[in-house]
PDB file of C-alpha atoms and ligand atoms in Angstrom:
ATOM      1  CA  MET I   1     -19.873   3.258  -2.009  1.00  0.00           C
ATOM      2  CA  GLU I   2     -22.722   5.240  -3.538  1.00  0.00           C
ATOM      3  CA  THR I   3     -24.197   4.750  -6.988  1.00  0.00           C
ATOM      4  CA  GLU I   4     -25.418   7.036  -9.661  1.00  0.00           C
ATOM      5  CA  LYS I   5     -26.984   6.253 -13.002  1.00  0.00           C
ATOM      6  CA  GLN I   6     -24.363   4.749 -15.368  1.00  0.00           C
ATOM      7  CA  PRO I   7     -23.180   7.376 -17.881  1.00  0.00           C
ATOM      8  CA  GLU I   8     -24.700   7.265 -21.359  1.00  0.00           C
ATOM      9  CA  VAL I   9     -21.740   5.808 -23.267  1.00  0.00           C
ATOM     10  CA  THR I  10     -23.008   6.715 -26.741  1.00  0.00           C
ATOM     11  CA  SER I  11     -23.071  10.404 -25.853  1.00  0.00           C
ATOM     12  CA  ASP I  12     -19.264  10.529 -25.694  1.00  0.00           C
ATOM     13  CA  ARG I  13     -17.546   9.896 -29.022  1.00  0.00           C
ATOM     14  CA  SER I  14     -14.283   8.626 -27.537  1.00  0.00           C
ATOM     15  CA  ARG I  15     -16.217   6.191 -25.373  1.00  0.00           C
ATOM     16  CA  SER I  16     -18.352   4.893 -28.234  1.00  0.00           C
ATOM     17  CA  GLU I  17     -15.200   4.037 -30.226  1.00  0.00           C
ATOM     18  CA  VAL I  18     -14.001   1.624 -27.522  1.00  0.00           C
ATOM     19  CA  GLU I  19     -15.446  -1.860 -27.421  1.00  0.00           C
ATOM     20  CA  LEU I  20     -16.907  -2.235 -23.973  1.00  0.00           C
ATOM     21  CA  ILE I  21     -16.695  -5.353 -21.822  1.00  0.00           C
ATOM     22  CA  PRO I  22     -19.080  -6.645 -19.154  1.00  0.00           C
ATOM     23  CA  VAL I  23     -18.094  -6.590 -15.489  1.00  0.00           C
ATOM     24  CA  TYR I  24     -20.286  -7.258 -12.456  1.00  0.00           C
ATOM     25  CA  ILE I  25     -20.252  -4.913  -9.482  1.00  0.00           C
ATOM     26  CA  MET I  26     -22.288  -6.075  -6.501  1.00  0.00           C
ATOM     27  CA  GLY I  27     -23.737  -8.654  -8.882  1.00  0.00           C
ATOM     28  CA  LYS I  28     -25.018  -6.107 -11.390  1.00  0.00           C
ATOM     29  CA  GLN I  29     -23.680  -6.005 -14.946  1.00  0.00           C
ATOM     30  CA  TYR I  30     -22.035  -2.869 -16.325  1.00  0.00           C
ATOM     31  CA  MET I  31     -20.353  -2.325 -19.692  1.00  0.00           C
ATOM     32  CA  VAL I  32     -16.974  -0.614 -19.271  1.00  0.00           C
ATOM     33  CA  PRO I  33     -13.874   0.107 -21.402  1.00  0.00           C
ATOM     34  CA  PRO I  34     -11.322  -2.716 -21.147  1.00  0.00           C
ATOM     35  CA  THR I  35      -8.421  -0.384 -20.418  1.00  0.00           C
ATOM     36  CA  LEU I  36      -9.748   0.842 -17.075  1.00  0.00           C
ATOM     37  CA  THR I  37      -8.555  -0.243 -13.660  1.00  0.00           C
ATOM     38  CA  ILE I  38     -11.182  -1.766 -11.380  1.00  0.00           C
ATOM     39  CA  MET I  39     -11.409   1.531  -9.519  1.00  0.00           C
ATOM     40  CA  LYS I  40     -11.963   3.575 -12.664  1.00  0.00           C
ATOM     41  CA  ALA I  41     -14.421   0.997 -13.992  1.00  0.00           C
ATOM     42  CA  MET I  42     -16.495   1.374 -10.832  1.00  0.00           C
ATOM     43  CA  GLU I  43     -16.500   5.124 -11.250  1.00  0.00           C
ATOM     44  CA  TYR I  44     -17.298   4.789 -14.955  1.00  0.00           C
ATOM     45  CA  ALA I  45     -20.241   2.586 -13.929  1.00  0.00           C
ATOM     46  CA  GLY I  46     -21.562   5.440 -11.835  1.00  0.00           C
ATOM     47  CA  TYR I  47     -20.272   4.587  -8.359  1.00  0.00           C
ATOM     48  CA  THR I  48     -18.788   7.263  -6.145  1.00  0.00           C
ATOM     49  CA  LEU I  49     -16.058   5.729  -4.004  1.00  0.00           C
ATOM     50  CA  VAL I  50     -16.086   7.209  -0.545  1.00  0.00           C
ATOM     51  CA  ARG I  51     -14.300   4.266   1.158  1.00  0.00           C
ATOM     52  CA  GLY I  52     -11.744   1.861  -0.243  1.00  0.00           C
ATOM     53  CA  VAL I  53      -9.878   4.561  -2.133  1.00  0.00           C
ATOM     54  CA  GLY I  54      -6.866   6.636  -1.229  1.00  0.00           C
ATOM     55  CA  CYS I  55      -3.695   7.374  -3.163  1.00  0.00           C
ATOM     56  CA  ARG I  56      -4.826   5.801  -6.479  1.00  0.00           C
ATOM     57  CA  GLY I  57      -1.176   4.943  -7.025  1.00  0.00           C
ATOM     58  CA  GLY I  58      -0.696   1.538  -5.385  1.00  0.00           C
ATOM     59  CA  PHE I  59       0.859   2.832  -2.171  1.00  0.00           C
ATOM     60  CA  CYS I  60      -1.770   3.289   0.525  1.00  0.00           C
ATOM     61  CA  GLY I  61      -3.444  -0.148   0.532  1.00  0.00           C
ATOM     62  CA  ALA I  62      -6.946   1.309   0.810  1.00  0.00           C
ATOM     63  CA  CYS I  63      -8.387  -0.399  -2.248  1.00  0.00           C
ATOM     64  CA  ALA I  64      -8.098  -4.146  -1.570  1.00  0.00           C
ATOM     65  CA  THR I  65     -10.284  -6.049  -3.999  1.00  0.00           C
ATOM     66  CA  ALA I  66     -11.412  -9.649  -4.366  1.00  0.00           C
ATOM     67  CA  TYR I  67     -12.749 -10.882  -7.667  1.00  0.00           C
ATOM     68  CA  ARG I  68     -13.669 -13.930  -9.655  1.00  0.00           C
ATOM     69  CA  VAL I  69     -13.969 -14.361 -13.389  1.00  0.00           C
ATOM     70  CA  LEU I  70     -16.997 -16.151 -14.789  1.00  0.00           C
ATOM     71  CA  GLY I  71     -16.262 -19.878 -15.255  1.00  0.00           C
ATOM     72  CA  ASP I  72     -13.063 -19.761 -13.170  1.00  0.00           C
ATOM     73  CA  PRO I  73     -13.405 -21.062  -9.596  1.00  0.00           C
ATOM     74  CA  LYS I  74     -10.240 -19.305  -8.405  1.00  0.00           C
ATOM     75  CA  LEU I  75     -10.611 -16.305  -6.112  1.00  0.00           C
ATOM     76  CA  TYR I  76      -8.267 -13.490  -7.150  1.00  0.00           C
ATOM     77  CA  PHE I  77      -7.023 -10.509  -5.166  1.00  0.00           C
ATOM     78  CA  GLY I  78      -5.631  -7.162  -6.193  1.00  0.00           C
ATOM     79  CA  LEU I  79      -5.573  -3.440  -5.698  1.00  0.00           C
ATOM     80  CA  ALA I  80      -8.491  -1.755  -7.414  1.00  0.00           C
ATOM     81  CA  CYS I  81      -6.326   1.179  -8.456  1.00  0.00           C
ATOM     82  CA  GLN I  82      -3.751  -1.063 -10.152  1.00  0.00           C
ATOM     83  CA  THR I  83      -5.639  -4.053 -11.550  1.00  0.00           C
ATOM     84  CA  VAL I  84      -7.083  -3.702 -15.043  1.00  0.00           C
ATOM     85  CA  VAL I  85     -10.557  -5.102 -15.658  1.00  0.00           C
ATOM     86  CA  GLN I  86     -11.186  -8.162 -17.788  1.00  0.00           C
ATOM     87  CA  PRO I  87     -14.423  -9.498 -19.258  1.00  0.00           C
ATOM     88  CA  ASP I  88     -16.883 -11.091 -16.851  1.00  0.00           C
ATOM     89  CA  MET I  89     -15.125 -10.026 -13.665  1.00  0.00           C
ATOM     90  CA  TYR I  90     -17.208 -10.213 -10.506  1.00  0.00           C
ATOM     91  CA  LEU I  91     -15.948  -7.457  -8.238  1.00  0.00           C
ATOM     92  CA  ALA I  92     -16.150  -6.639  -4.554  1.00  0.00           C
ATOM     93  CA  GLN I  93     -14.244  -3.972  -2.627  1.00  0.00           C
ATOM     94  CA  ILE I  94     -12.906  -4.739   0.869  1.00  0.00           C
ATOM     95  CA  PRO I  95     -12.414  -1.234   2.217  1.00  0.00           C
ATOM     96  CA  PHE I  96     -11.712  -2.415   5.753  1.00  0.00           C
ATOM     97  CA  PHE I  97     -11.183  -5.798   7.353  1.00  0.00           C
ATOM     98  CA  PRO I  98     -11.143  -5.935  11.172  1.00  0.00           C
ATOM     99  CA  ALA I  99      -7.818  -7.172  12.545  1.00  0.00           C
ATOM    100  CA  GLN I 100      -6.092  -7.223  15.899  1.00  0.00           C
ATOM    101  CA  ARG I 101      -3.896  -4.143  16.442  1.00  0.00           C
ATOM    102  CA  SER I 102      -1.951  -3.704  19.666  1.00  0.00           C
ATOM    103  CA  VAL I 103      -0.993  -0.373  21.206  1.00  0.00           C
ATOM    104  CA  TYR I 104       2.606   0.034  22.396  1.00  0.00           C
ATOM    105  CA  ASP I 105       5.297   2.618  22.989  1.00  0.00           C
ATOM    106  CA  ILE I 106       8.134   1.721  20.646  1.00  0.00           C
ATOM    107  CA  ALA I 107      10.592   3.634  22.851  1.00  0.00           C
ATOM    108  CA  GLN I 108       9.898   1.231  25.712  1.00  0.00           C
ATOM    109  CA  LEU I 109      10.529  -1.982  23.752  1.00  0.00           C
ATOM    110  CA  GLU I 110      13.493  -4.188  22.890  1.00  0.00           C
ATOM    111  CA  PRO I 111      13.958  -5.727  19.431  1.00  0.00           C
ATOM    112  CA  THR I 112      13.609  -9.287  20.643  1.00  0.00           C
ATOM    113  CA  ALA I 113      11.509 -12.385  20.163  1.00  0.00           C
ATOM    114  CA  THR I 114       9.983 -11.790  23.597  1.00  0.00           C
ATOM    115  CA  THR I 115       8.667  -8.428  22.446  1.00  0.00           C
ATOM    116  CA  LEU I 116       7.028  -9.949  19.378  1.00  0.00           C
ATOM    117  CA  PHE I 117       5.520 -12.811  21.352  1.00  0.00           C
ATOM    118  CA  THR I 118       4.300 -10.541  24.150  1.00  0.00           C
ATOM    119  CA  ILE I 119       2.638  -7.939  21.959  1.00  0.00           C
ATOM    120  CA  TYR I 120       1.297 -10.387  19.392  1.00  0.00           C
ATOM    121  CA  PRO I 121       1.202 -13.854  21.012  1.00  0.00           C
ATOM    122  CA  GLU I 122      -0.918 -15.084  18.107  1.00  0.00           C
ATOM    123  CA  VAL I 123       2.153 -14.974  15.875  1.00  0.00           C
ATOM    124  CA  LEU I 124       2.934 -18.451  17.234  1.00  0.00           C
ATOM    125  CA  ARG I 125      -0.434 -19.691  16.018  1.00  0.00           C
ATOM    126  CA  CYS I 126       0.508 -19.410  12.334  1.00  0.00           C
ATOM    127  CA  LEU I 127      -0.254 -22.613  10.432  1.00  0.00           C
ATOM    128  CA  GLY I 128       2.144 -21.930   7.586  1.00  0.00           C
ATOM    129  CA  CYS I 129      -0.635 -22.602   5.078  1.00  0.00           C
ATOM    130  CA  GLY I 130       0.356 -19.782   2.718  1.00  0.00           C
ATOM    131  CA  ALA I 131      -3.166 -18.417   2.118  1.00  0.00           C
ATOM    132  CA  CYS I 132      -1.748 -15.007   3.090  1.00  0.00           C
ATOM    133  CA  THR I 133       1.001 -15.173   0.481  1.00  0.00           C
ATOM    134  CA  LYS I 134      -1.487 -16.086  -2.239  1.00  0.00           C
ATOM    135  CA  ALA I 135      -3.701 -13.134  -1.321  1.00  0.00           C
ATOM    136  CA  CYS I 136      -0.953 -10.494  -1.219  1.00  0.00           C
ATOM    137  CA  PRO I 137      -1.249  -8.015  -4.130  1.00  0.00           C
ATOM    138  CA  GLN I 138       2.342  -6.938  -3.458  1.00  0.00           C
ATOM    139  CA  GLU I 139       3.596 -10.488  -4.000  1.00  0.00           C
ATOM    140  CA  ILE I 140       5.156 -10.500  -0.547  1.00  0.00           C
ATOM    141  CA  ASP I 141       5.985 -13.904   0.881  1.00  0.00           C
ATOM    142  CA  VAL I 142       3.856 -13.371   3.969  1.00  0.00           C
ATOM    143  CA  ARG I 143       4.159 -16.989   5.074  1.00  0.00           C
ATOM    144  CA  THR I 144       7.959 -16.730   5.161  1.00  0.00           C
ATOM    145  CA  TYR I 145       7.982 -13.473   7.109  1.00  0.00           C
ATOM    146  CA  MET I 146       5.523 -14.991   9.583  1.00  0.00           C
ATOM    147  CA  ALA I 147       7.902 -17.946   9.943  1.00  0.00           C
ATOM    148  CA  ALA I 148      10.688 -15.459  10.692  1.00  0.00           C
ATOM    149  CA  GLY I 149       8.430 -13.887  13.316  1.00  0.00           C
ATOM    150  CA  MET I 150       7.827 -17.289  14.909  1.00  0.00           C
ATOM    151  CA  ARG I 151      11.608 -17.663  15.216  1.00  0.00           C
ATOM    152  CA  GLY I 152      11.763 -14.205  16.771  1.00  0.00           C
ATOM    153  CA  ASP I 153      13.857 -12.936  13.861  1.00  0.00           C
ATOM    154  CA  VAL I 154      12.794  -9.281  13.893  1.00  0.00           C
ATOM    155  CA  ALA I 155      15.284  -8.176  11.231  1.00  0.00           C
ATOM    156  CA  ARG I 156      14.235 -10.864   8.741  1.00  0.00           C
ATOM    157  CA  MET I 157      10.546 -10.195   9.308  1.00  0.00           C
ATOM    158  CA  ALA I 158      11.116  -6.483   8.777  1.00  0.00           C
ATOM    159  CA  ASP I 159      13.123  -7.073   5.622  1.00  0.00           C
ATOM    160  CA  LEU I 160      10.683  -9.512   3.998  1.00  0.00           C
ATOM    161  CA  SER I 161       7.646  -7.357   4.779  1.00  0.00           C
ATOM    162  CA  PHE I 162       9.207  -4.089   3.645  1.00  0.00           C
ATOM    163  CA  ASP I 163       6.846  -3.594   0.668  1.00  0.00           C
ATOM    164  CA  CYS I 164       3.670  -4.179   2.712  1.00  0.00           C
ATOM    165  CA  ILE I 165       1.036  -1.483   2.126  1.00  0.00           C
ATOM    166  CA  MET I 166      -1.303  -2.716   4.889  1.00  0.00           C
ATOM    167  CA  CYS I 167      -4.232  -3.563   2.606  1.00  0.00           C
ATOM    168  CA  GLY I 168      -5.364  -6.334   4.977  1.00  0.00           C
ATOM    169  CA  LEU I 169      -6.002  -9.072   2.412  1.00  0.00           C
ATOM    170  CA  CYS I 170      -3.620 -11.453   4.245  1.00  0.00           C
ATOM    171  CA  ALA I 171      -5.640 -11.104   7.446  1.00  0.00           C
ATOM    172  CA  ALA I 172      -8.880 -11.547   5.537  1.00  0.00           C
ATOM    173  CA  ARG I 173      -7.723 -14.956   4.284  1.00  0.00           C
ATOM    174  CA  CYS I 174      -5.932 -16.283   7.379  1.00  0.00           C
ATOM    175  CA  PRO I 175      -7.504 -19.405   8.951  1.00  0.00           C
ATOM    176  CA  ALA I 176      -5.445 -18.801  12.123  1.00  0.00           C
ATOM    177  CA  GLU I 177      -6.908 -15.282  12.482  1.00  0.00           C
ATOM    178  CA  GLU I 178      -3.554 -13.526  12.383  1.00  0.00           C
ATOM    179  CA  SER I 179      -3.143  -9.815  11.672  1.00  0.00           C
ATOM    180  CA  GLN I 180       0.063 -10.350   9.737  1.00  0.00           C
ATOM    181  CA  TYR I 181       0.462  -6.779   8.543  1.00  0.00           C
ATOM    182  CA  ASN I 182       0.187  -5.324  12.044  1.00  0.00           C
ATOM    183  CA  ILE I 183       2.732  -7.811  13.402  1.00  0.00           C
ATOM    184  CA  ALA I 184       5.069  -7.018  10.518  1.00  0.00           C
ATOM    185  CA  ILE I 185       4.898  -3.272  11.046  1.00  0.00           C
ATOM    186  CA  LEU I 186       5.918  -3.846  14.660  1.00  0.00           C
ATOM    187  CA  ALA I 187       8.958  -5.745  13.363  1.00  0.00           C
ATOM    188  CA  ARG I 188       9.806  -2.904  10.962  1.00  0.00           C
ATOM    189  CA  ARG I 189       9.436  -0.318  13.710  1.00  0.00           C
ATOM    190  CA  LEU I 190      11.703  -2.333  16.013  1.00  0.00           C
ATOM    191  CA  TYR I 191      14.208  -2.762  13.228  1.00  0.00           C
ATOM    192  CA  GLY I 192      14.161   0.916  12.274  1.00  0.00           C
ATOM    193  CA  ARG I 193      14.574   2.123  15.840  1.00  0.00           C
ATOM    194  CA  TYR I 194      17.022  -0.407  17.241  1.00  0.00           C
ATOM    195  CA  LEU I 195      18.680  -2.578  14.613  1.00  0.00           C
ATOM    196  CA  ALA I 196      19.166  -0.637  11.373  1.00  0.00           C
ATOM    197  CA  PRO I 197      22.725   0.632  10.858  1.00  0.00           C
ATOM    198  CA  ARG I 198      23.015   4.329  11.598  1.00  0.00           C
ATOM    199  CA  SER I 199      24.208   6.707   8.906  1.00  0.00           C
ATOM    200  CA  GLU I 200      27.260   8.622  10.088  1.00  0.00           C
ATOM    201  CA  HIS I 201      26.816  11.131   7.273  1.00  0.00           C
ATOM    202  CA  LEU I 202      23.324  11.909   8.477  1.00  0.00           C
ATOM    203  CA  GLN I 203      24.521  12.488  12.023  1.00  0.00           C
ATOM    204  CA  GLU I 204      27.269  14.790  10.766  1.00  0.00           C
ATOM    205  CA  ARG I 205      24.858  16.758   8.592  1.00  0.00           C
ATOM    206  CA  LEU I 206      22.363  17.123  11.433  1.00  0.00           C
ATOM    207  CA  ALA I 207      25.135  18.469  13.646  1.00  0.00           C
ATOM    208  CA  GLU I 208      26.078  20.975  10.925  1.00  0.00           C
ATOM    209  CA  ILE I 209      22.463  22.126  10.610  1.00  0.00           C
ATOM    210  CA  GLU I 210      22.128  22.524  14.361  1.00  0.00           C
ATOM    211  CA  ALA I 211      25.386  24.491  14.421  1.00  0.00           C
ATOM    212  CA  GLY I 212      23.881  26.957  11.896  1.00  0.00           C
ATOM    213  CA  LYS I 213      26.163  26.126   8.983  1.00  0.00           C
ATOM    214  CA  PHE I 214      23.374  26.680   6.428  1.00  0.00           C
ATOM    215  CA  ASP I 215      21.478  29.536   8.078  1.00  0.00           C
ATOM    216  CA  ALA I 216      22.887  32.291   5.857  1.00  0.00           C
ATOM    217  CA  GLU I 217      22.250  30.299   2.691  1.00  0.00           C
ATOM    218  CA  LEU I 218      18.666  29.595   3.731  1.00  0.00           C
ATOM    219  CA  GLU I 219      18.038  33.260   4.490  1.00  0.00           C
ATOM    220  CA  GLU I 220      19.327  34.187   1.047  1.00  0.00           C
ATOM    221  CA  LEU I 221      17.032  31.636  -0.622  1.00  0.00           C
ATOM    222  CA  LYS I 222      14.031  32.912   1.300  1.00  0.00           C
ATOM    223  CA  GLY I 223      14.635  36.343  -0.228  1.00  0.00           C
ATOM    224  CA  LEU I 224      14.564  35.131  -3.856  1.00  0.00           C
ATOM    225  CA  ASN I 225      11.530  35.388  -6.125  1.00  0.00           C
ATOM    226  CA  LYS I 226      10.109  32.455  -8.095  1.00  0.00           C
ATOM    227  CA  ASP I 227      12.155  33.081 -11.267  1.00  0.00           C
ATOM    228  CA  GLU I 228      15.366  33.408  -9.292  1.00  0.00           C
ATOM    229  CA  LEU I 229      14.573  30.222  -7.396  1.00  0.00           C
ATOM    230  CA  THR I 230      13.823  28.373 -10.636  1.00  0.00           C
ATOM    231  CA  ALA I 231      17.113  29.528 -12.158  1.00  0.00           C
ATOM    232  CA  ARG I 232      18.977  28.473  -9.035  1.00  0.00           C
ATOM    233  CA  TYR I 233      17.254  25.095  -9.126  1.00  0.00           C
ATOM    234  CA  LYS I 234      18.162  24.486 -12.760  1.00  0.00           C
ATOM    235  CA  ALA I 235      21.789  25.437 -12.131  1.00  0.00           C
ATOM    236  CA  ARG I 236      22.157  23.112  -9.144  1.00  0.00           C
ATOM    237  CA  ASP I 237      24.772  20.392  -9.010  1.00  0.00           C
ATOM    238  CA  ILE I 238      23.258  17.143 -10.220  1.00  0.00           C
ATOM    239  CA  GLU I 239      24.766  13.749  -9.572  1.00  0.00           C
ATOM    240  CA  PRO I 240      25.877  12.054 -12.803  1.00  0.00           C
ATOM    241  CA  LYS I 241      23.405   9.460 -14.092  1.00  0.00           C
TER     242      LYS I 241
HETATM  243  S1  LIG H 301      -5.943   3.673  -3.675  1.00  0.00           S
HETATM  244 FE1  LIG H 301      -4.039   3.555  -2.576  1.00  0.00          FE
HETATM  245  S2  LIG H 301      -3.286   1.576  -3.107  1.00  0.00           S
HETATM  246 FE2  LIG H 301      -5.077   1.764  -4.329  1.00  0.00          FE
END
């Protein structure tokens, strides 16, 4: 994260009309508009984010943040691109937290407890303390999916961890030094490859594509100009709402 001089707020009329609030970045106070996310507040304060930023939409998990609020002993966690600032926030970005990540060939595995325990033996070390669940900005019950992993229940672990965006805050807080998110993505990969029900419609459509059923239609589309394509798009069959 690099810094520049904080912008002169009085030089911008729209900025001067907003009552600014104090936040602390790396311990230094900045006055920022109260409607900004943590990420935008940092940029407003003059920082250029070169790590700890990605999609800006709450999907990539790059912007894990820990913060406290003055007078409140609780440590809070969130995504910098989603969490709105509040007065007297003390902010710190966690762009990367080192965690154990195993290498494996998913095609060579079986969706079993033995696979989980062999690739990530530390899954059995989980204390069930719940610090991971409290840290998760996605409100995932990490403790419960880790318990499923300890039972070797790949499908349950995959299901409960489905919304994980791999921000790493669970691993940062774990007293048993687990890398929960890496174990969970193994469970989801095993589930997706071996356990998830297969769609018969998809198989049928793939066979149709391979048999060339849509080749002529595709060739025709490739010959259309932008206006013709737009008209065709607007006239398409749409499923009823
Ligand atoms: S930048 Fe991707 S989740 Fe925040």
